[in-house]
Short mmCIF file of C-alpha atoms and ligand atoms in Angstrom, two decimals:
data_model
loop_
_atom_site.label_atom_id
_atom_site.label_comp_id
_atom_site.label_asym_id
_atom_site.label_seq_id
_atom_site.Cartn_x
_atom_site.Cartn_y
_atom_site.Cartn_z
CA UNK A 1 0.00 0.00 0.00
CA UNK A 2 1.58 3.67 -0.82
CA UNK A 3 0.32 5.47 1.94
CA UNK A 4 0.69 2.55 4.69
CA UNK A 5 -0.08 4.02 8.12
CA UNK A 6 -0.05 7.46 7.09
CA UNK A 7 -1.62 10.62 8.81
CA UNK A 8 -3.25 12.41 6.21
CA UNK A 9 -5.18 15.68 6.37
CA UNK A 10 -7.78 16.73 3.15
CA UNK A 11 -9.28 20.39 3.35
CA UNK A 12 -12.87 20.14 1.52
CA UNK A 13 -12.27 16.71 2.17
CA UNK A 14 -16.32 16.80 2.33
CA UNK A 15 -16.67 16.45 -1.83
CA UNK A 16 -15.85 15.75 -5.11
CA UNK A 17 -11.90 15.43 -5.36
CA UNK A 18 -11.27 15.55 -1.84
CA UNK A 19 -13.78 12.86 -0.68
CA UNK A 20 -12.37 10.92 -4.16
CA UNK A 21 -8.71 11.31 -2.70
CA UNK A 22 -9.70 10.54 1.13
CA UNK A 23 -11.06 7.64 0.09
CA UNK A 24 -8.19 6.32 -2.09
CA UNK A 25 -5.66 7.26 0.48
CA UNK A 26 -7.55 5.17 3.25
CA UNK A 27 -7.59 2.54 0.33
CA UNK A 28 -3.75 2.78 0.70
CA UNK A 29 -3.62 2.62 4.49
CA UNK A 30 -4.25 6.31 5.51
CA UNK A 31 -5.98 7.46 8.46
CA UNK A 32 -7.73 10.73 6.97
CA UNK A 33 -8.37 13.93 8.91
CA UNK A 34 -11.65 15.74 6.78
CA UNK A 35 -11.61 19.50 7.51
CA UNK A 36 -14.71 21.07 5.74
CA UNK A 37 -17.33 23.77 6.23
CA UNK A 38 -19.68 21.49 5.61
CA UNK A 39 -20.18 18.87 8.41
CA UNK A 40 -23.05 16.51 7.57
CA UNK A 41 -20.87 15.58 3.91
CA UNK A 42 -17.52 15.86 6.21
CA UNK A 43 -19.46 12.78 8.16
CA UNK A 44 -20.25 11.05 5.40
CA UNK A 45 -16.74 10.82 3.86
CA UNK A 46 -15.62 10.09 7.23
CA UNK A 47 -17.97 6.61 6.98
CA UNK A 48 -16.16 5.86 3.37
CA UNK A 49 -12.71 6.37 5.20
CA UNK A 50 -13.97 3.71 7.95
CA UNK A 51 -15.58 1.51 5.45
CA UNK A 52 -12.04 1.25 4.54
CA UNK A 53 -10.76 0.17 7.33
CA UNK A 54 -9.06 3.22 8.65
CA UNK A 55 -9.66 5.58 11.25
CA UNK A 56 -11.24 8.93 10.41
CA UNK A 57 -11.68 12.73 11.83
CA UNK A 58 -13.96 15.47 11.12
CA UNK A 59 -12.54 19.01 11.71
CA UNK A 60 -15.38 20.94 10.78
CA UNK A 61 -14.16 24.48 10.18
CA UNK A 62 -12.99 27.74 7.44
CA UNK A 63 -9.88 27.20 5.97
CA UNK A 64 -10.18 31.38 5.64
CA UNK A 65 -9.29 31.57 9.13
CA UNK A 66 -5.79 31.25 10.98
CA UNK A 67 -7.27 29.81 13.98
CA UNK A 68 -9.50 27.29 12.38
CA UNK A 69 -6.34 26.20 10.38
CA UNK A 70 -4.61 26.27 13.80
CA UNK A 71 -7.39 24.55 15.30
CA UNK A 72 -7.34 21.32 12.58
CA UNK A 73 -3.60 20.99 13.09
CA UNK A 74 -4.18 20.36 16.42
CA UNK A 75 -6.95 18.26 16.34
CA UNK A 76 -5.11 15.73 13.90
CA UNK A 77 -2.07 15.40 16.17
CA UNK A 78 -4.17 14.84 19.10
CA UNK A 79 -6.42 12.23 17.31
CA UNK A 80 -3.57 10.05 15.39
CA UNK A 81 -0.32 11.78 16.99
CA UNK A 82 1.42 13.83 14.07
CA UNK A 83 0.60 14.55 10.20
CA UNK A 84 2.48 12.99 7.39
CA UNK A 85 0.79 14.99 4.69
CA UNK A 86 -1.98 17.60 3.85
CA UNK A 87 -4.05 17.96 0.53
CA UNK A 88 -5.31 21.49 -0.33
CA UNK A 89 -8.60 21.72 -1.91
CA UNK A 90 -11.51 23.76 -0.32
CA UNK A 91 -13.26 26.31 -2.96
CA UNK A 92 -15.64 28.16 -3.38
CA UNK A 93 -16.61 29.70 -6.91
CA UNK A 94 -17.73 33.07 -8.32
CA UNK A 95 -17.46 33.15 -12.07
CA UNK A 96 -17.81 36.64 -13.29
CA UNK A 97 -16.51 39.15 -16.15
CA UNK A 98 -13.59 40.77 -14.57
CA UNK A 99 -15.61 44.54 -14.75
CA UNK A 100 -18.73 42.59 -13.08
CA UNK A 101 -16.51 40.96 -9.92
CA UNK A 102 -17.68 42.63 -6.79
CA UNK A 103 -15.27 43.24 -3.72
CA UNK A 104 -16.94 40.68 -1.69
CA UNK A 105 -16.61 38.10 -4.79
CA UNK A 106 -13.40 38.37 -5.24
CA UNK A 107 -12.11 38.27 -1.66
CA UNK A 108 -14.79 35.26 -0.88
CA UNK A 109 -13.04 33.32 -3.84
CA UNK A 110 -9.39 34.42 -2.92
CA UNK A 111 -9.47 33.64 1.23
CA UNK A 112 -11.16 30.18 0.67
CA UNK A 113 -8.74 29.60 -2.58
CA UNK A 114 -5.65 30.88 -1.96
CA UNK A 115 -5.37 32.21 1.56
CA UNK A 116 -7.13 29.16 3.26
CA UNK A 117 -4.29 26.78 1.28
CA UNK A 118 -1.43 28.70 2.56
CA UNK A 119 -2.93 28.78 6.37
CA UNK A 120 -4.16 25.13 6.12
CA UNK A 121 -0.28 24.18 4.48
CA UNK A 122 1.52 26.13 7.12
CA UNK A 123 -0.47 24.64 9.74
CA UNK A 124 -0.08 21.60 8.81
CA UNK A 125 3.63 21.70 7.79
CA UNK A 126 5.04 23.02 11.10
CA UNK A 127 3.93 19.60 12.80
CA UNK A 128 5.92 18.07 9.95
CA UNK A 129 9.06 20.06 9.61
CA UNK A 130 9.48 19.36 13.26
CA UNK A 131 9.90 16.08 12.54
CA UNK A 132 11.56 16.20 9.23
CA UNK A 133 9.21 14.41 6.74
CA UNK A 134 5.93 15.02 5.22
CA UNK A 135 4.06 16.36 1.45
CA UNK A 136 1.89 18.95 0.97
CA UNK A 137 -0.43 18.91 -2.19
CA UNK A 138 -1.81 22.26 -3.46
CA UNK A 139 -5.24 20.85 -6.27
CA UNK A 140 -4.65 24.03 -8.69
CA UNK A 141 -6.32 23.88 -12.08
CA UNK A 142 -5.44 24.28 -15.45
CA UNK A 143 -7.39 27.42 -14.97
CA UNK A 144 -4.35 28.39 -13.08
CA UNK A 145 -2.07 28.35 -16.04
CA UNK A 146 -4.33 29.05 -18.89
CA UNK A 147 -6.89 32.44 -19.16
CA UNK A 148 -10.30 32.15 -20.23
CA UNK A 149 -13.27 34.09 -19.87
CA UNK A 150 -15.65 34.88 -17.12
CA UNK A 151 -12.95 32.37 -14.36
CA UNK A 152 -13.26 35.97 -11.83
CA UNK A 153 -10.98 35.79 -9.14
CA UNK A 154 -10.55 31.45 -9.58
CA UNK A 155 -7.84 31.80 -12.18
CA UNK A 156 -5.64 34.09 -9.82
CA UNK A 157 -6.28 31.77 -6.55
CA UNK A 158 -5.65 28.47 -8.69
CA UNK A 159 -2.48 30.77 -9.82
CA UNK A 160 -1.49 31.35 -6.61
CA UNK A 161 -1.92 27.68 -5.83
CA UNK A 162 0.92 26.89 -7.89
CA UNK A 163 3.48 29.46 -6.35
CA UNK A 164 2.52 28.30 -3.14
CA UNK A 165 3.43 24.48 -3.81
CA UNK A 166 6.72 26.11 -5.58
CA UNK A 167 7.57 28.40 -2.68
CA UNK A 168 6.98 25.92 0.15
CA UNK A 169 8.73 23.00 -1.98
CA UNK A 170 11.84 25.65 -2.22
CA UNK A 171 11.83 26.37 1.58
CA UNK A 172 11.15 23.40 2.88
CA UNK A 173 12.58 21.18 0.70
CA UNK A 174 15.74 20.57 2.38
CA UNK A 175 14.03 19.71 5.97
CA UNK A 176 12.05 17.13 4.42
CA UNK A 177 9.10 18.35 3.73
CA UNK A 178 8.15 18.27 -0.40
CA UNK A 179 5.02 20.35 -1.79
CA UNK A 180 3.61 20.01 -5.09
CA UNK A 181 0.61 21.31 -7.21
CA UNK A 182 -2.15 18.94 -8.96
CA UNK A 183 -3.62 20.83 -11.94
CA UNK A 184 -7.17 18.93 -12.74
CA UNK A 185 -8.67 19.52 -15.94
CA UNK A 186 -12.57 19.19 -16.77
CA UNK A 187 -14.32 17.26 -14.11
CA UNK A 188 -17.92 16.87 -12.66
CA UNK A 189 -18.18 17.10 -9.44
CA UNK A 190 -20.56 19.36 -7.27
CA UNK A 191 -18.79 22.35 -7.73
CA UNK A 192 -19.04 21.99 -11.57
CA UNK A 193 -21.99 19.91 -12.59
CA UNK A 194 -24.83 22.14 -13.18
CA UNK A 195 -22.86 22.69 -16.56
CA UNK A 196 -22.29 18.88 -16.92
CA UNK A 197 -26.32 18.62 -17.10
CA UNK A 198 -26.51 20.47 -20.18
CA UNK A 199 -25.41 17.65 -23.23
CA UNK A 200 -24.97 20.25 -25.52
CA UNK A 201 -22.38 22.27 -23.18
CA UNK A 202 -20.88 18.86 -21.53
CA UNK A 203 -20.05 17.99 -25.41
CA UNK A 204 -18.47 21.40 -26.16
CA UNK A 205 -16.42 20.63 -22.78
CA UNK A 206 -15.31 17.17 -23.58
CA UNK A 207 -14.51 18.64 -27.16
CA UNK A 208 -11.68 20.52 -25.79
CA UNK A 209 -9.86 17.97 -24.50
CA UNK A 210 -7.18 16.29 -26.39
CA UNK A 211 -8.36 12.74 -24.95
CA UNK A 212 -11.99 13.99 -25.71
CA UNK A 213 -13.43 13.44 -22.56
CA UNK A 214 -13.36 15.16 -18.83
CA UNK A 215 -12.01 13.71 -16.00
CA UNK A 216 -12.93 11.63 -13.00
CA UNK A 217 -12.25 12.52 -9.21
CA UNK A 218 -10.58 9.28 -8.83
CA UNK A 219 -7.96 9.98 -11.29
CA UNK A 220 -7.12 13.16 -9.79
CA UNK A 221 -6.96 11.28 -6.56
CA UNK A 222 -4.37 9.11 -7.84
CA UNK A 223 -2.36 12.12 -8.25
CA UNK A 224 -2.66 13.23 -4.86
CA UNK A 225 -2.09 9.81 -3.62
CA UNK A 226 1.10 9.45 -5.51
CA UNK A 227 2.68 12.96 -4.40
CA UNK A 228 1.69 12.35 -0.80
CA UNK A 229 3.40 8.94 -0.82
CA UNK A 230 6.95 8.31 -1.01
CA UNK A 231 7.03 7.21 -4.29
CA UNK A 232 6.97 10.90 -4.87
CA UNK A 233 10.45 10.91 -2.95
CA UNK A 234 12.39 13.08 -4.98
CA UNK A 235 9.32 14.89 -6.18
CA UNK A 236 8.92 18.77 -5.34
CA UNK A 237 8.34 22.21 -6.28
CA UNK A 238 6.02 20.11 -9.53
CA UNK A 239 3.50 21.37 -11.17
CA UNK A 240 1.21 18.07 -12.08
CA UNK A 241 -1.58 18.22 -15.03
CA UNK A 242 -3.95 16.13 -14.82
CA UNK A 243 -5.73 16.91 -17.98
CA UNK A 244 -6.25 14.78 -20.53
CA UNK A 245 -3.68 17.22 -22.30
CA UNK A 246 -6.11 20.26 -22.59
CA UNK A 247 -3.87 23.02 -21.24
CA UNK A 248 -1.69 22.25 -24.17
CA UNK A 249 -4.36 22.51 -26.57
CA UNK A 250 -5.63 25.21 -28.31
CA UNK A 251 -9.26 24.35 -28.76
CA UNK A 252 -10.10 25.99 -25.61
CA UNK A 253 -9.75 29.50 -27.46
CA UNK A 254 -11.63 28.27 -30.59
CA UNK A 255 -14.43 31.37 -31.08
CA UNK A 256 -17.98 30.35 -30.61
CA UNK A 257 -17.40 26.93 -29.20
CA UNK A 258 -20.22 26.62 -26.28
CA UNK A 259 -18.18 25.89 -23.57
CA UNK A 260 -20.01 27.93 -20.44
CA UNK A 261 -23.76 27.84 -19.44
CA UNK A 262 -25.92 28.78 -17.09
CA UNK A 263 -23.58 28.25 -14.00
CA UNK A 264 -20.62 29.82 -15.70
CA UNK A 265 -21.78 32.80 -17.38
CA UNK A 266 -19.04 32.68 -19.75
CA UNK A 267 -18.48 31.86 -23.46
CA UNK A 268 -15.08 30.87 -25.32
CA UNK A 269 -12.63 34.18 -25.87
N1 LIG B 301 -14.18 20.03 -10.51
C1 LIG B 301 -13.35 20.50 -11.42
O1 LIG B 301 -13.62 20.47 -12.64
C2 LIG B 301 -12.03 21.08 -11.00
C3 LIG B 301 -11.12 21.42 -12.01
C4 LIG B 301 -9.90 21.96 -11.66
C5 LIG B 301 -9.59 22.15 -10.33
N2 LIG B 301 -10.47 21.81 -9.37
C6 LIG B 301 -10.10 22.06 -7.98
O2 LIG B 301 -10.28 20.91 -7.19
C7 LIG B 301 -10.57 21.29 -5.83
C8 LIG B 301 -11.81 20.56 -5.38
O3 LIG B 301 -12.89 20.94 -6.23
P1 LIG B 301 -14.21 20.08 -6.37
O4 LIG B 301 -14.62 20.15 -7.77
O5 LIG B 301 -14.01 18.75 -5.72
O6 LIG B 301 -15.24 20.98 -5.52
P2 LIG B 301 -16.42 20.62 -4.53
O7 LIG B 301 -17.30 21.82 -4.53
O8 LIG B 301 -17.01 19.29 -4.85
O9 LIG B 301 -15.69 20.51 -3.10
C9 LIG B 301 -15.21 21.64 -2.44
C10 LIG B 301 -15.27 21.41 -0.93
O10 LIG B 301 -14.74 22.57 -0.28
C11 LIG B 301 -15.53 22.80 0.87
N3 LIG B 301 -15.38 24.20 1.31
C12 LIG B 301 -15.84 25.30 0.68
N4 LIG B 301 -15.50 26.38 1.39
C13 LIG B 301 -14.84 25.96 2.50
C14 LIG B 301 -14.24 26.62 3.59
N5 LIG B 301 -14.26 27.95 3.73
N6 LIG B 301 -13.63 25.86 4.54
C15 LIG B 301 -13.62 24.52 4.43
N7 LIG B 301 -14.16 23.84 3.40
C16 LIG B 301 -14.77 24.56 2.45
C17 LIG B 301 -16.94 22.46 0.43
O11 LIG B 301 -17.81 22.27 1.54
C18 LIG B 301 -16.70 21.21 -0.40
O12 LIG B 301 -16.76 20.06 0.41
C19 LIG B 301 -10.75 22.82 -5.85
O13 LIG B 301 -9.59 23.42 -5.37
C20 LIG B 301 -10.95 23.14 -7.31
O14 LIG B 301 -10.48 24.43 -7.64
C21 LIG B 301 -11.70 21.29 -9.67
#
């Protein structure tokens, strides 16, 4: 098993890619930590975890805020003794056309997004520096590296998201602590799937992709899974795309593909 033992903490561990990569971790002998706003879908990928065979916590709490961050740290050294690894993914999501982004928008998308991973990954890392060992995982986005229309303030947190995994794999690279950035393409989830439900927008979607489909949860799990274990040994400071190749296509950009919808109020630049 890759993650045999391990102590593993997953911010919006409550859905979509972090319940996909909780449970795959516990698959490969993790206990799992879920720290999520949301407590009742916290609980229920807590159950998964269990039905795995491994022990679970709930941290229910806002990655926003220092002492909730502070606060989960603590909680998953006093429930399993130390942390071995933390993956980043709590979001929340405005689109909007840069001149429509309010104040509150923007800082609602950038505290949960980008502040919340740096608080959650400094938390998290100080239990492991201490002890000389761990790996963070930052989920970015292709959004992160690639500009499209009506993203608002997502593109600059899933930015962000990448600096951070390069920054903390820099300083804390040489104490033994790696950090590393997962950039997931297309995939349905909760967050995304109101545009999923349209065929004629989840074909435009899929059309963009290289491999001509969108992605699964589970397969970015294995990504996760793989930089928090130590196959990933002399991993760090890596940017990951898991894509099916989009971000190196340029169908994205093709003019008058339908490729937003109703959730994403957005059309192809
Ligand atoms: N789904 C996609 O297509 C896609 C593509 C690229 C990147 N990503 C990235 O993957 C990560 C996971 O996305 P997802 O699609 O699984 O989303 P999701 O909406 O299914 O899950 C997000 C989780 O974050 C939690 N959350 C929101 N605000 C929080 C807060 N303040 N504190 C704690 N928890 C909070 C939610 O309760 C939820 O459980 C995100 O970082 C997202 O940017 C997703």
């Amino acid at each position: 098993m890759m993650l045999e033992g391990k102590k593993i903490i997953i911010t919006g561990g409550a859905s979509g890619i972090g319940r996909a990569s909780a449970v795959l971790a516990a698959n490969e002998g993790a206990d799992i930590a879920v720290a999520d706003i949301d407590r009742v879908a916290a609980d229920a990928t807590a159950e998964l975890v269990r039905a795995k065979g491994r022990e679970a916590l709930v941290v229910e709490m806002d990655t926003s805020k220092v002492a909730d961050a502070q606060r989960m740290a603590d909680e998953a050294v006093a429930a399993f003794g130390t942390i071995d690894g933390i993956v980043c993914c709590a979001i929340k999501q405005k689109p909007a056309k840069l001149e429509e982004l309010s104040e509150e928008e923007w800082d609602m998308v950038i505290d949960i997004g980008l502040k919340g991973y740096f608080l959650c990954a400094q938390a998290a890392g100080r239990v492991m520096l201490e002890r000389g060992s761990g790996s963070i995982v930052f989920v970015s986005s292709v959004g992160g590296v690639q500009a499209y229309n009506g993203a608002g303030a997502y593109s600059i947190a899933k930015a962000g998201n990448v600096m951070l995994g390069n920054l903390f794999g820099v300083e804390w690279g040489g104490r033994g602590v790696r950090a590393n950035t997962v950039l997931p393409g297309q995939v349905p989830t909760p967050l995304t799937q109101a545009m999923f439900d349209d065929p004629e927008i989840a074909a435009g979607r899929a059309a963009v992709v290289p491999m001509g489909r969108v992605g699964q949860p589970e397969e970015i799990a294995e990504a996760c899974v793989f930089l928090l274990s130590d196959r990933a040994s002399y991993v760090n400071a890596a940017m990951l795309k898991v894509d099916g190749g989009q971000a190196e296509s340029k169908m994205m950009h093709t003019p008058g593909r339908k490729w937003g919808g109703k959730s994403m109020d957005y059309e192809a630049s």
